Short mmCIF file of N, CA and C in Angstrom, two decimals:
data_model
loop_
_atom_site.label_atom_id
_atom_site.label_comp_id
_atom_site.label_asym_id
_atom_site.label_seq_id
_atom_site.Cartn_x
_atom_site.Cartn_y
_atom_site.Cartn_z
N MET A 1 -8.42 -28.38 14.65
CA MET A 1 -9.28 -27.25 14.44
C MET A 1 -9.88 -27.37 13.04
N PRO A 2 -11.19 -27.17 12.90
CA PRO A 2 -11.82 -27.27 11.58
C PRO A 2 -11.30 -26.19 10.64
N THR A 3 -11.34 -26.48 9.34
CA THR A 3 -10.78 -25.56 8.36
C THR A 3 -11.52 -24.22 8.33
N THR A 4 -12.82 -24.21 8.61
CA THR A 4 -13.55 -22.94 8.60
C THR A 4 -13.08 -22.04 9.74
N VAL A 5 -12.74 -22.61 10.88
CA VAL A 5 -12.23 -21.81 12.00
C VAL A 5 -10.81 -21.38 11.71
N ARG A 6 -9.98 -22.26 11.15
CA ARG A 6 -8.59 -21.94 10.85
C ARG A 6 -8.48 -20.79 9.85
N ARG A 7 -9.45 -20.69 8.97
CA ARG A 7 -9.43 -19.63 7.98
C ARG A 7 -9.50 -18.25 8.64
N TRP A 8 -10.19 -18.13 9.77
CA TRP A 8 -10.35 -16.86 10.46
C TRP A 8 -9.36 -16.69 11.61
N TRP A 9 -8.57 -17.67 11.89
CA TRP A 9 -7.66 -17.65 13.02
C TRP A 9 -6.24 -17.43 12.51
N ALA A 10 -5.69 -16.28 12.73
CA ALA A 10 -4.33 -15.97 12.28
C ALA A 10 -3.36 -16.16 13.44
N PRO A 11 -2.18 -16.67 13.18
CA PRO A 11 -1.21 -16.83 14.27
C PRO A 11 -0.79 -15.46 14.81
N ASP A 12 -0.66 -15.38 16.11
CA ASP A 12 -0.27 -14.14 16.78
C ASP A 12 0.72 -14.49 17.88
N PRO A 13 1.99 -14.72 17.51
CA PRO A 13 2.97 -15.10 18.52
C PRO A 13 3.13 -14.03 19.58
N GLY A 14 3.04 -14.44 20.82
CA GLY A 14 3.17 -13.51 21.93
C GLY A 14 1.99 -12.57 22.09
N ARG A 15 0.95 -12.79 21.31
CA ARG A 15 -0.25 -11.94 21.33
C ARG A 15 0.07 -10.47 21.06
N ALA A 16 1.06 -10.23 20.23
CA ALA A 16 1.50 -8.86 19.94
C ALA A 16 0.41 -8.07 19.21
N ARG A 17 -0.23 -8.67 18.21
CA ARG A 17 -1.27 -7.95 17.49
C ARG A 17 -2.49 -7.72 18.36
N LEU A 18 -2.81 -8.68 19.21
CA LEU A 18 -3.93 -8.51 20.13
C LEU A 18 -3.66 -7.35 21.08
N ARG A 19 -2.46 -7.28 21.63
CA ARG A 19 -2.12 -6.20 22.56
C ARG A 19 -2.13 -4.85 21.84
N ALA A 20 -1.59 -4.81 20.63
CA ALA A 20 -1.58 -3.55 19.88
C ALA A 20 -3.01 -3.10 19.57
N GLY A 21 -3.86 -4.03 19.21
CA GLY A 21 -5.25 -3.69 18.93
C GLY A 21 -5.99 -3.21 20.16
N LEU A 22 -5.78 -3.88 21.28
CA LEU A 22 -6.43 -3.45 22.52
C LEU A 22 -5.93 -2.08 22.97
N ARG A 23 -4.64 -1.85 22.82
CA ARG A 23 -4.07 -0.54 23.17
C ARG A 23 -4.67 0.55 22.28
N ALA A 24 -4.84 0.25 21.00
CA ALA A 24 -5.42 1.23 20.08
C ALA A 24 -6.88 1.51 20.40
N VAL A 25 -7.63 0.48 20.75
CA VAL A 25 -9.03 0.68 21.11
C VAL A 25 -9.13 1.54 22.38
N LEU A 26 -8.30 1.24 23.36
CA LEU A 26 -8.32 2.01 24.60
C LEU A 26 -7.91 3.47 24.34
N GLY A 27 -6.83 3.68 23.59
CA GLY A 27 -6.35 5.03 23.32
C GLY A 27 -7.30 5.84 22.45
N THR A 28 -7.86 5.21 21.43
CA THR A 28 -8.80 5.91 20.56
C THR A 28 -10.09 6.23 21.30
N GLY A 29 -10.56 5.28 22.09
CA GLY A 29 -11.76 5.52 22.89
C GLY A 29 -11.57 6.65 23.88
N LEU A 30 -10.41 6.68 24.54
CA LEU A 30 -10.11 7.76 25.47
C LEU A 30 -10.05 9.10 24.74
N ALA A 31 -9.41 9.13 23.58
CA ALA A 31 -9.29 10.37 22.81
C ALA A 31 -10.65 10.90 22.37
N VAL A 32 -11.47 10.03 21.80
CA VAL A 32 -12.79 10.45 21.32
C VAL A 32 -13.65 10.92 22.49
N THR A 33 -13.61 10.19 23.59
CA THR A 33 -14.39 10.58 24.77
C THR A 33 -13.94 11.93 25.30
N THR A 34 -12.63 12.14 25.37
CA THR A 34 -12.09 13.41 25.87
C THR A 34 -12.51 14.58 24.98
N VAL A 35 -12.42 14.38 23.67
CA VAL A 35 -12.78 15.46 22.74
C VAL A 35 -14.28 15.75 22.82
N LEU A 36 -15.09 14.70 22.90
CA LEU A 36 -16.54 14.92 23.00
C LEU A 36 -16.91 15.62 24.30
N LEU A 37 -16.29 15.19 25.41
CA LEU A 37 -16.60 15.82 26.70
C LEU A 37 -16.11 17.26 26.77
N SER A 38 -15.12 17.61 25.97
CA SER A 38 -14.63 18.98 25.96
C SER A 38 -15.55 19.91 25.15
N GLY A 39 -16.53 19.33 24.46
CA GLY A 39 -17.51 20.13 23.73
C GLY A 39 -17.04 20.63 22.38
N LEU A 40 -16.06 19.98 21.79
CA LEU A 40 -15.53 20.43 20.50
C LEU A 40 -16.35 19.94 19.31
N GLY A 41 -17.26 19.01 19.50
CA GLY A 41 -18.13 18.58 18.43
C GLY A 41 -17.74 17.24 17.82
N LEU A 42 -18.65 16.72 17.00
CA LEU A 42 -18.48 15.39 16.41
C LEU A 42 -17.35 15.35 15.38
N GLU A 43 -17.26 16.36 14.51
CA GLU A 43 -16.18 16.36 13.52
C GLU A 43 -14.81 16.38 14.20
N ALA A 44 -14.69 17.17 15.25
CA ALA A 44 -13.43 17.22 16.00
C ALA A 44 -13.15 15.88 16.66
N ALA A 45 -14.18 15.21 17.15
CA ALA A 45 -13.99 13.91 17.77
C ALA A 45 -13.54 12.87 16.74
N LEU A 46 -14.09 12.94 15.53
CA LEU A 46 -13.66 12.03 14.47
C LEU A 46 -12.19 12.25 14.11
N LEU A 47 -11.81 13.51 13.97
CA LEU A 47 -10.42 13.82 13.65
C LEU A 47 -9.50 13.43 14.80
N GLY A 48 -9.94 13.67 16.03
CA GLY A 48 -9.15 13.28 17.19
C GLY A 48 -8.99 11.77 17.29
N GLY A 49 -10.05 11.05 17.01
CA GLY A 49 -9.96 9.58 17.03
C GLY A 49 -8.98 9.07 15.98
N LEU A 50 -9.01 9.68 14.80
CA LEU A 50 -8.07 9.30 13.75
C LEU A 50 -6.64 9.61 14.18
N ALA A 51 -6.43 10.79 14.77
CA ALA A 51 -5.09 11.17 15.21
C ALA A 51 -4.57 10.21 16.27
N ALA A 52 -5.42 9.84 17.22
CA ALA A 52 -5.00 8.91 18.28
C ALA A 52 -4.68 7.54 17.69
N MET A 53 -5.53 7.06 16.80
CA MET A 53 -5.30 5.75 16.20
C MET A 53 -4.00 5.74 15.41
N LEU A 54 -3.74 6.80 14.67
CA LEU A 54 -2.48 6.88 13.92
C LEU A 54 -1.28 6.92 14.86
N ALA A 55 -1.40 7.68 15.95
CA ALA A 55 -0.30 7.76 16.91
C ALA A 55 -0.01 6.40 17.54
N LEU A 56 -1.04 5.60 17.71
CA LEU A 56 -0.85 4.31 18.36
C LEU A 56 -0.42 3.21 17.39
N PHE A 57 -0.74 3.35 16.10
CA PHE A 57 -0.38 2.30 15.14
C PHE A 57 0.86 2.61 14.31
N THR A 58 1.10 3.89 14.00
CA THR A 58 2.19 4.18 13.06
C THR A 58 3.53 4.41 13.75
N VAL A 59 3.52 4.74 15.02
CA VAL A 59 4.78 4.96 15.74
C VAL A 59 5.35 3.59 16.10
N THR A 60 6.35 3.16 15.34
CA THR A 60 6.89 1.81 15.50
C THR A 60 8.39 1.81 15.77
N ASP A 61 8.89 2.87 16.37
CA ASP A 61 10.31 2.92 16.69
C ASP A 61 10.66 1.78 17.65
N PRO A 62 11.87 1.23 17.54
CA PRO A 62 12.22 0.07 18.37
C PRO A 62 12.44 0.40 19.85
N ASP A 63 12.74 1.66 20.16
CA ASP A 63 13.06 2.06 21.53
C ASP A 63 11.95 2.97 22.06
N VAL A 64 11.63 2.87 23.35
CA VAL A 64 10.57 3.69 23.93
C VAL A 64 10.91 5.18 23.86
N ARG A 65 12.16 5.54 24.07
CA ARG A 65 12.55 6.95 23.97
C ARG A 65 12.32 7.49 22.56
N GLN A 66 12.64 6.68 21.57
CA GLN A 66 12.40 7.10 20.19
C GLN A 66 10.90 7.21 19.92
N GLN A 67 10.10 6.32 20.50
CA GLN A 67 8.65 6.39 20.34
C GLN A 67 8.10 7.69 20.95
N VAL A 68 8.63 8.06 22.11
CA VAL A 68 8.21 9.32 22.74
C VAL A 68 8.57 10.49 21.83
N GLY A 69 9.76 10.47 21.26
CA GLY A 69 10.19 11.55 20.37
C GLY A 69 9.33 11.64 19.13
N THR A 70 9.04 10.51 18.53
CA THR A 70 8.19 10.50 17.33
C THR A 70 6.79 10.98 17.66
N THR A 71 6.24 10.53 18.78
CA THR A 71 4.90 10.96 19.18
C THR A 71 4.88 12.46 19.42
N ALA A 72 5.94 13.01 20.00
CA ALA A 72 6.01 14.45 20.24
C ALA A 72 6.12 15.24 18.95
N LEU A 73 6.69 14.64 17.91
CA LEU A 73 6.84 15.33 16.62
C LEU A 73 5.58 15.26 15.75
N LEU A 74 4.64 14.41 16.09
CA LEU A 74 3.44 14.27 15.25
C LEU A 74 2.68 15.58 15.05
N PRO A 75 2.48 16.41 16.09
CA PRO A 75 1.78 17.68 15.82
C PRO A 75 2.55 18.60 14.89
N LEU A 76 3.88 18.54 14.93
CA LEU A 76 4.67 19.40 14.05
C LEU A 76 4.53 18.98 12.59
N ALA A 77 4.23 17.71 12.36
CA ALA A 77 4.03 17.24 10.99
C ALA A 77 2.58 17.39 10.55
N GLY A 78 1.64 17.19 11.46
CA GLY A 78 0.23 17.15 11.08
C GLY A 78 -0.50 18.48 11.11
N LEU A 79 -0.21 19.31 12.11
CA LEU A 79 -0.98 20.54 12.25
C LEU A 79 -0.74 21.56 11.13
N PRO A 80 0.48 21.74 10.62
CA PRO A 80 0.63 22.69 9.50
C PRO A 80 -0.19 22.29 8.27
N VAL A 81 -0.20 21.01 7.92
CA VAL A 81 -0.99 20.61 6.75
C VAL A 81 -2.48 20.67 7.04
N LEU A 82 -2.86 20.48 8.29
CA LEU A 82 -4.26 20.63 8.69
C LEU A 82 -4.70 22.08 8.47
N VAL A 83 -3.87 23.01 8.90
CA VAL A 83 -4.18 24.43 8.73
C VAL A 83 -4.21 24.80 7.25
N ILE A 84 -3.22 24.34 6.50
CA ILE A 84 -3.18 24.63 5.07
C ILE A 84 -4.42 24.05 4.37
N GLY A 85 -4.79 22.84 4.73
CA GLY A 85 -5.97 22.22 4.13
C GLY A 85 -7.24 23.00 4.40
N CYS A 86 -7.37 23.56 5.60
CA CYS A 86 -8.55 24.38 5.91
C CYS A 86 -8.56 25.68 5.12
N PHE A 87 -7.40 26.31 4.98
CA PHE A 87 -7.35 27.58 4.26
C PHE A 87 -7.50 27.39 2.75
N LEU A 88 -7.24 26.20 2.25
CA LEU A 88 -7.44 25.93 0.83
C LEU A 88 -8.80 25.30 0.55
N HIS A 89 -9.70 25.42 1.50
CA HIS A 89 -11.03 24.83 1.42
C HIS A 89 -11.76 25.22 0.13
N ASP A 90 -11.66 26.48 -0.29
CA ASP A 90 -12.40 26.97 -1.46
C ASP A 90 -11.57 27.01 -2.74
N GLN A 91 -10.38 26.41 -2.73
CA GLN A 91 -9.51 26.45 -3.90
C GLN A 91 -9.14 25.02 -4.30
N PRO A 92 -10.01 24.33 -5.02
CA PRO A 92 -9.80 22.91 -5.29
C PRO A 92 -8.54 22.58 -6.09
N LEU A 93 -8.15 23.42 -7.02
CA LEU A 93 -6.96 23.12 -7.82
C LEU A 93 -5.69 23.23 -6.98
N VAL A 94 -5.57 24.29 -6.21
CA VAL A 94 -4.41 24.45 -5.35
C VAL A 94 -4.41 23.38 -4.26
N ARG A 95 -5.59 23.10 -3.71
CA ARG A 95 -5.73 22.07 -2.67
C ARG A 95 -5.27 20.71 -3.19
N SER A 96 -5.63 20.38 -4.42
CA SER A 96 -5.21 19.10 -5.00
C SER A 96 -3.71 19.07 -5.24
N SER A 97 -3.14 20.18 -5.65
CA SER A 97 -1.69 20.25 -5.85
C SER A 97 -0.95 20.08 -4.53
N VAL A 98 -1.43 20.73 -3.49
CA VAL A 98 -0.83 20.59 -2.17
C VAL A 98 -0.96 19.15 -1.69
N PHE A 99 -2.11 18.56 -1.94
CA PHE A 99 -2.34 17.17 -1.55
C PHE A 99 -1.30 16.25 -2.21
N LEU A 100 -1.07 16.42 -3.50
CA LEU A 100 -0.06 15.61 -4.19
C LEU A 100 1.33 15.86 -3.63
N GLY A 101 1.62 17.11 -3.30
CA GLY A 101 2.92 17.42 -2.69
C GLY A 101 3.09 16.75 -1.34
N VAL A 102 2.05 16.74 -0.53
CA VAL A 102 2.13 16.08 0.79
C VAL A 102 2.26 14.57 0.61
N VAL A 103 1.58 14.00 -0.37
CA VAL A 103 1.74 12.57 -0.65
C VAL A 103 3.18 12.28 -1.03
N PHE A 104 3.76 13.08 -1.91
CA PHE A 104 5.15 12.88 -2.31
C PHE A 104 6.08 12.98 -1.11
N LEU A 105 5.92 14.03 -0.29
CA LEU A 105 6.79 14.21 0.87
C LEU A 105 6.60 13.09 1.90
N GLY A 106 5.37 12.61 2.05
CA GLY A 106 5.12 11.52 2.97
C GLY A 106 5.80 10.23 2.55
N VAL A 107 5.77 9.95 1.25
CA VAL A 107 6.45 8.75 0.75
C VAL A 107 7.96 8.94 0.82
N TRP A 108 8.43 10.14 0.51
CA TRP A 108 9.87 10.42 0.58
C TRP A 108 10.38 10.29 2.01
N ALA A 109 9.56 10.68 2.99
CA ALA A 109 9.98 10.63 4.40
C ALA A 109 10.21 9.21 4.89
N ARG A 110 9.66 8.23 4.19
CA ARG A 110 9.85 6.83 4.60
C ARG A 110 11.31 6.42 4.58
N ARG A 111 12.11 7.10 3.81
CA ARG A 111 13.54 6.74 3.74
C ARG A 111 14.26 7.03 5.04
N PHE A 112 13.63 7.77 5.94
CA PHE A 112 14.24 8.10 7.22
C PHE A 112 13.83 7.13 8.33
N GLY A 113 13.34 5.98 7.95
CA GLY A 113 13.04 4.94 8.92
C GLY A 113 11.65 5.06 9.53
N PRO A 114 11.45 4.41 10.66
CA PRO A 114 10.13 4.39 11.30
C PRO A 114 9.61 5.78 11.65
N ARG A 115 10.51 6.67 12.08
CA ARG A 115 10.07 8.03 12.44
C ARG A 115 9.56 8.78 11.21
N GLY A 116 10.30 8.74 10.13
CA GLY A 116 9.87 9.40 8.91
C GLY A 116 8.58 8.82 8.37
N ASN A 117 8.44 7.50 8.46
CA ASN A 117 7.23 6.84 8.01
C ASN A 117 6.02 7.33 8.81
N ALA A 118 6.15 7.35 10.14
CA ALA A 118 5.04 7.78 11.00
C ALA A 118 4.67 9.24 10.74
N LEU A 119 5.66 10.11 10.62
CA LEU A 119 5.39 11.52 10.40
C LEU A 119 4.76 11.76 9.03
N GLY A 120 5.23 11.03 8.01
CA GLY A 120 4.66 11.17 6.68
C GLY A 120 3.21 10.69 6.62
N ILE A 121 2.93 9.56 7.24
CA ILE A 121 1.55 9.05 7.26
C ILE A 121 0.65 10.01 8.02
N PHE A 122 1.13 10.52 9.17
CA PHE A 122 0.31 11.41 9.97
C PHE A 122 -0.01 12.70 9.21
N ALA A 123 0.98 13.29 8.56
CA ALA A 123 0.74 14.51 7.79
C ALA A 123 -0.26 14.26 6.67
N PHE A 124 -0.06 13.16 5.95
CA PHE A 124 -0.98 12.84 4.85
C PHE A 124 -2.41 12.66 5.36
N MET A 125 -2.56 11.92 6.45
CA MET A 125 -3.90 11.63 6.95
C MET A 125 -4.59 12.87 7.52
N MET A 126 -3.83 13.78 8.11
CA MET A 126 -4.44 15.02 8.60
C MET A 126 -4.97 15.85 7.43
N LEU A 127 -4.20 15.94 6.37
CA LEU A 127 -4.66 16.69 5.19
C LEU A 127 -5.85 15.98 4.54
N PHE A 128 -5.78 14.67 4.43
CA PHE A 128 -6.88 13.92 3.84
C PHE A 128 -8.16 14.10 4.66
N ALA A 129 -8.04 14.01 5.97
CA ALA A 129 -9.22 14.11 6.83
C ALA A 129 -9.87 15.48 6.75
N VAL A 130 -9.05 16.54 6.75
CA VAL A 130 -9.62 17.88 6.70
C VAL A 130 -10.27 18.14 5.34
N GLN A 131 -9.73 17.55 4.30
CA GLN A 131 -10.37 17.67 2.98
C GLN A 131 -11.65 16.85 2.94
N PHE A 132 -11.62 15.68 3.54
CA PHE A 132 -12.81 14.83 3.57
C PHE A 132 -13.93 15.50 4.35
N LEU A 133 -13.59 16.11 5.47
CA LEU A 133 -14.59 16.80 6.28
C LEU A 133 -15.05 18.10 5.64
N GLY A 134 -14.26 18.64 4.71
CA GLY A 134 -14.60 19.91 4.09
C GLY A 134 -14.56 21.06 5.08
N ALA A 135 -13.57 21.04 5.95
CA ALA A 135 -13.49 22.00 7.04
C ALA A 135 -12.98 23.36 6.57
N PRO A 136 -13.73 24.42 6.82
CA PRO A 136 -13.25 25.77 6.51
C PRO A 136 -12.32 26.26 7.62
N PRO A 137 -11.65 27.39 7.40
CA PRO A 137 -10.72 27.91 8.42
C PRO A 137 -11.37 28.18 9.78
N ALA A 138 -12.65 28.47 9.80
CA ALA A 138 -13.33 28.73 11.08
C ALA A 138 -13.34 27.50 11.99
N ASP A 139 -13.21 26.31 11.41
CA ASP A 139 -13.21 25.08 12.21
C ASP A 139 -11.89 24.80 12.90
N LEU A 140 -10.86 25.57 12.58
CA LEU A 140 -9.55 25.33 13.19
C LEU A 140 -9.58 25.48 14.70
N VAL A 141 -10.44 26.33 15.22
CA VAL A 141 -10.51 26.52 16.67
C VAL A 141 -11.02 25.27 17.38
N ARG A 142 -11.65 24.36 16.64
CA ARG A 142 -12.11 23.10 17.21
C ARG A 142 -11.19 21.94 16.83
N LEU A 143 -10.65 21.97 15.62
CA LEU A 143 -9.89 20.83 15.13
C LEU A 143 -8.49 20.74 15.72
N VAL A 144 -7.80 21.86 15.85
CA VAL A 144 -6.44 21.85 16.40
C VAL A 144 -6.43 21.37 17.84
N PRO A 145 -7.30 21.91 18.73
CA PRO A 145 -7.31 21.37 20.10
C PRO A 145 -7.72 19.89 20.15
N ALA A 146 -8.58 19.47 19.23
CA ALA A 146 -8.99 18.07 19.21
C ALA A 146 -7.81 17.16 18.90
N VAL A 147 -6.99 17.54 17.94
CA VAL A 147 -5.82 16.73 17.59
C VAL A 147 -4.84 16.71 18.76
N LEU A 148 -4.62 17.85 19.40
CA LEU A 148 -3.69 17.90 20.52
C LEU A 148 -4.19 17.08 21.71
N LEU A 149 -5.49 17.18 22.01
CA LEU A 149 -6.07 16.37 23.09
C LEU A 149 -5.96 14.88 22.78
N ALA A 150 -6.24 14.53 21.54
CA ALA A 150 -6.18 13.12 21.16
C ALA A 150 -4.76 12.57 21.24
N LEU A 151 -3.79 13.35 20.80
CA LEU A 151 -2.40 12.89 20.89
C LEU A 151 -1.95 12.77 22.34
N ALA A 152 -2.41 13.68 23.19
CA ALA A 152 -2.08 13.58 24.61
C ALA A 152 -2.70 12.32 25.21
N GLY A 153 -3.94 12.03 24.83
CA GLY A 153 -4.59 10.80 25.32
C GLY A 153 -3.90 9.55 24.82
N ALA A 154 -3.50 9.57 23.56
CA ALA A 154 -2.78 8.41 23.01
C ALA A 154 -1.44 8.22 23.70
N ALA A 155 -0.74 9.31 23.97
CA ALA A 155 0.54 9.22 24.68
C ALA A 155 0.34 8.72 26.10
N LEU A 156 -0.72 9.16 26.76
CA LEU A 156 -1.02 8.69 28.11
C LEU A 156 -1.24 7.18 28.12
N VAL A 157 -2.01 6.70 27.16
CA VAL A 157 -2.27 5.26 27.09
C VAL A 157 -0.99 4.51 26.76
N ARG A 158 -0.26 4.97 25.78
CA ARG A 158 0.92 4.23 25.32
C ARG A 158 2.06 4.21 26.32
N PHE A 159 2.31 5.34 26.97
CA PHE A 159 3.51 5.44 27.79
C PHE A 159 3.25 5.38 29.29
N VAL A 160 2.00 5.47 29.72
CA VAL A 160 1.71 5.42 31.16
C VAL A 160 0.82 4.24 31.50
N LEU A 161 -0.35 4.17 30.87
CA LEU A 161 -1.31 3.13 31.24
C LEU A 161 -0.98 1.77 30.66
N TRP A 162 -0.39 1.74 29.47
CA TRP A 162 -0.15 0.47 28.78
C TRP A 162 1.34 0.36 28.48
N CYS A 163 2.11 0.00 29.46
CA CYS A 163 3.56 -0.02 29.27
C CYS A 163 4.11 -1.44 29.27
N ARG A 164 3.31 -2.43 28.89
CA ARG A 164 3.76 -3.82 28.86
C ARG A 164 4.90 -4.02 27.87
N GLU A 165 4.87 -3.30 26.74
CA GLU A 165 5.88 -3.49 25.70
C GLU A 165 7.28 -3.10 26.18
N ARG A 166 7.37 -2.34 27.24
CA ARG A 166 8.69 -1.97 27.76
C ARG A 166 9.45 -3.16 28.30
N ARG A 167 8.73 -4.17 28.75
CA ARG A 167 9.37 -5.33 29.37
C ARG A 167 9.60 -6.47 28.39
N THR A 168 9.13 -6.33 27.16
CA THR A 168 9.27 -7.41 26.19
C THR A 168 10.19 -6.96 25.07
N PRO A 169 11.05 -7.84 24.59
CA PRO A 169 11.94 -7.47 23.48
C PRO A 169 11.14 -7.28 22.19
N PRO A 170 11.61 -6.43 21.28
CA PRO A 170 10.88 -6.21 20.02
C PRO A 170 10.86 -7.47 19.15
#
């Protein structure tokens, strides 16, 4: 193989990264399509796509049952900070302090293994996204259902439609 091709070709034993990427594309696409078809709007679809992608990439528990548990806990970690971020929309100093606190808690949660890591990343990204979008509290009626729909779509893809990983050892 020529060196220019080898530079772009990374080894992927068992095609694990390819499968994970395809699963994420399918799950994120399903989530965004579902949110858009539900009429929640473009910002909600962006947040839903991010939530689905995080659910499909950050949940890395070794056992499928643990993955189901972690995926079920994602809304409990992400939605409270999403709500707090919306209500702190007009208070930049408090919002920044809360942001630093969520960053600290997210990094601290990594000590609890893959589940803590996934929950910490998800909480951080939900707060970051709502701050990036500049969403006021009135947008919660669109953003919360979008996250829940996206997580349901990601779970459907991961545990029903794409269950190849159940038959392969980690």
